Amino acid sequence: MAADEDTLAPRDFESLRGLIMDRRSALPRRLAQVAKYALDHPDEVAFGTAASIAGAADVQPSTLVRFAHQLGYEGFSDLQKVFQERLRGRNSSYEERMKALKNTKEDEQGEAALVRGFLTAAQRSLQDFSDLVDPALLSRAVGILAGADTIYLIARRRSYPLVAHMAYAFGKLRVKNNLIASPNGIDPEIASMANRQDAALAISFSPYAADSVAQARAMADAGVPVVAITDSAFSPLADCATEWLEVAESDYAGFRSLSASMALCMALPVAIAEARRQKQGKN
Amino acid sequence: MAADEDTLAPRDFESLRGLIMDRRSALPRRLAQVAKYALDHPDEVAFGTAASIAGAADVQPSTLVRFAHQLGYEGFSDLQKVFQERLRGRNSSYEERMKALKNTKEDEQGEAALVRGFLTAAQRSLQDFSDLVDPALLSRAVGILAGADTIYLIARRRSYPLVAHMAYAFGKLRVKNNLIASPNGIDPEIASMANRQDAALAISFSPYAADSVAQARAMADAGVPVVAITDSAFSPLADCATEWLEVAESDYAGFRSLSASMALCMALPVAIAEARRQKQGKN
DNA sequence: GCACAAATGAAATAAATATTCCACATTGGA
DNA sequence: TCCAATGTGGAATATTTATTTCATTTGTGC
């Protein structure tokens, strides 16, 4: 049981937070995990059940009880009460509540409004894209990339972060890839090494960086299968691509969101790795 | 049993309040008593047990269940959830959005399901972050960066795409910046050129790339103001940063979303440029 | 590399809590 | 005043949820 139950077990949340922060470095793995989860998601702890919280924090319910004991509480329920106290009296009046609601809508200004603007644009993008997902098309695109020896990644400027992430994900999934974005100007040479066994993934949105388009086209001309992610049927990438996926992003303050394409770019590597795994299983 | 269960049973507190107010005069004695108690002590209803609430309202537990049924809920627990939602730190119409997310086709499989999984994770991230935006904190962070001569960008691995985008945005907005991610290993040297007039923006999420942390800490030790974007109070970045912004991303298939942090990273450069423009106007 | 202690996962158990049921009371209409 | 419909209290039951236990794993000092 806990070392010194008496001195511990704070009854108010702030003391508890302090205690947890102090203790955490000295806690064993799973208990530290709980500590982190508890401070990161205090609302969940206040309302959840031991099982639901344990699930979310990826530990066993018993670990929660141990954690509570460690801190000097009688059990998880006792600890939970402190988390609940923290929420009592929040939003006490109807008026407050309405004011809070309005605040989030229009009253905010400055930086917060800007952030909210981008968040909204991102959300719209996701929604729009979600309505457009075409399973068959997606499946063909993944098929092409899964069949490739090396996947060449083509993107510039605004789209570059997308392939940067893919390169990272492919790396983790051990999928051979080549990010064509060297700062030393030998991109064309690298690109020219691609052959029919490889494939390219090109991403570009209006106004379509000339480099990206040129490289994608060169690949296509050389017989390399090209999968494109772009924003319109009129995109130059749509022309030269073997398959192309449409993503239309919303914009805010003149900057287009990247959230939908980013979600797609997170899914693709996983889908490709999965497809390869299955193919391997068959052989 | 309840008259018309379908049309009733609101999922958010304000509708429920309205419904109760309407119904109250037409309710039998004990139920009216519960109605009054519930609206007078919503916190108790949120956290109490059926027995404790019944005791406080001077009715039987079964009366609470009847009350809930009368309103169209499955039972007291179901009703109680609405009272709990009210206290959760969720401002936007959280329930609605989550319901909307669930609407999406469940039967899909293969690649499409994967994409949808990532889209959902992204939306959840945006939603969660949207409720956490702290205008004052944000304002201080922007202030620090807007006051800097050169902004040093620190991020590795998963977070790298974020700063890659920022470098691009800063470039377009003509904000001096330096992306510390050179492939030639001279990062420490570059970082050591920063001074008090500059500032650093460090981004790292659990498990916190050692390089990022080390560089951020070095900057902080050298007296360079550091703004951090990270995911928890336990993050090593939270320690050493002058100000830190919390972004908790949802994950899917073991890959965490980037959408909320990306939205933030799109907003920051614009906010910084704007802050500088205004400062210039004054001089 | 071994022995010991600490931590952990999973299942069994205990406790609590919500819900149902039914006998009884109350109300409103003939 | 009686009847039927509706509402109510209280106990019995079902369900959910927390806690304990114990076998197994993991880490640590020698």
Tab-separated table of C-alpha atoms (C1' of nucleotides) in Angstrom, chain D residues 2-16 18-25 27-30:
chain	number	residue	atom	x	y	z
D	2	DC	C1'	-67.203	3.838	-6.557
D	3	DC	C1'	-64.258	2.658	-10.553
D	4	DA	C1'	-60.553	2.998	-13.456
D	5	DA	C1'	-56.450	5.142	-14.594
D	6	DT	C1'	-52.415	7.018	-13.052
D	7	DG	C1'	-48.844	7.808	-9.858
D	8	DT	C1'	-45.845	6.291	-5.978
D	9	DG	C1'	-42.838	3.850	-2.438
D	10	DG	C1'	-40.039	0.281	-1.379
D	11	DA	C1'	-37.984	-3.940	-1.999
D	12	DA	C1'	-36.080	-7.392	-5.338
D	13	DT	C1'	-33.300	-7.914	-9.154
D	14	DA	C1'	-30.138	-7.052	-12.842
D	15	DT	C1'	-26.431	-4.616	-14.310
D	16	DT	C1'	-22.586	-2.115	-14.209
D	18	DA	C1'	-14.607	-0.939	-8.747
D	19	DT	C1'	-11.466	-3.692	-6.342
D	20	DT	C1'	-8.747	-7.672	-5.057
D	21	DT	C1'	-6.134	-11.575	-6.041
D	22	DC	C1'	-2.699	-14.181	-8.078
D	23	DA	C1'	0.166	-16.002	-11.693
D	24	DT	C1'	3.461	-14.064	-14.814
D	25	DT	C1'	6.658	-10.748	-16.424
D	27	DG	C1'	13.602	-4.994	-13.793
D	28	DT	C1'	17.613	-4.649	-10.327
D	29	DG	C1'	21.405	-5.437	-7.332
D	30	DC	C1'	24.749	-8.743	-6.418
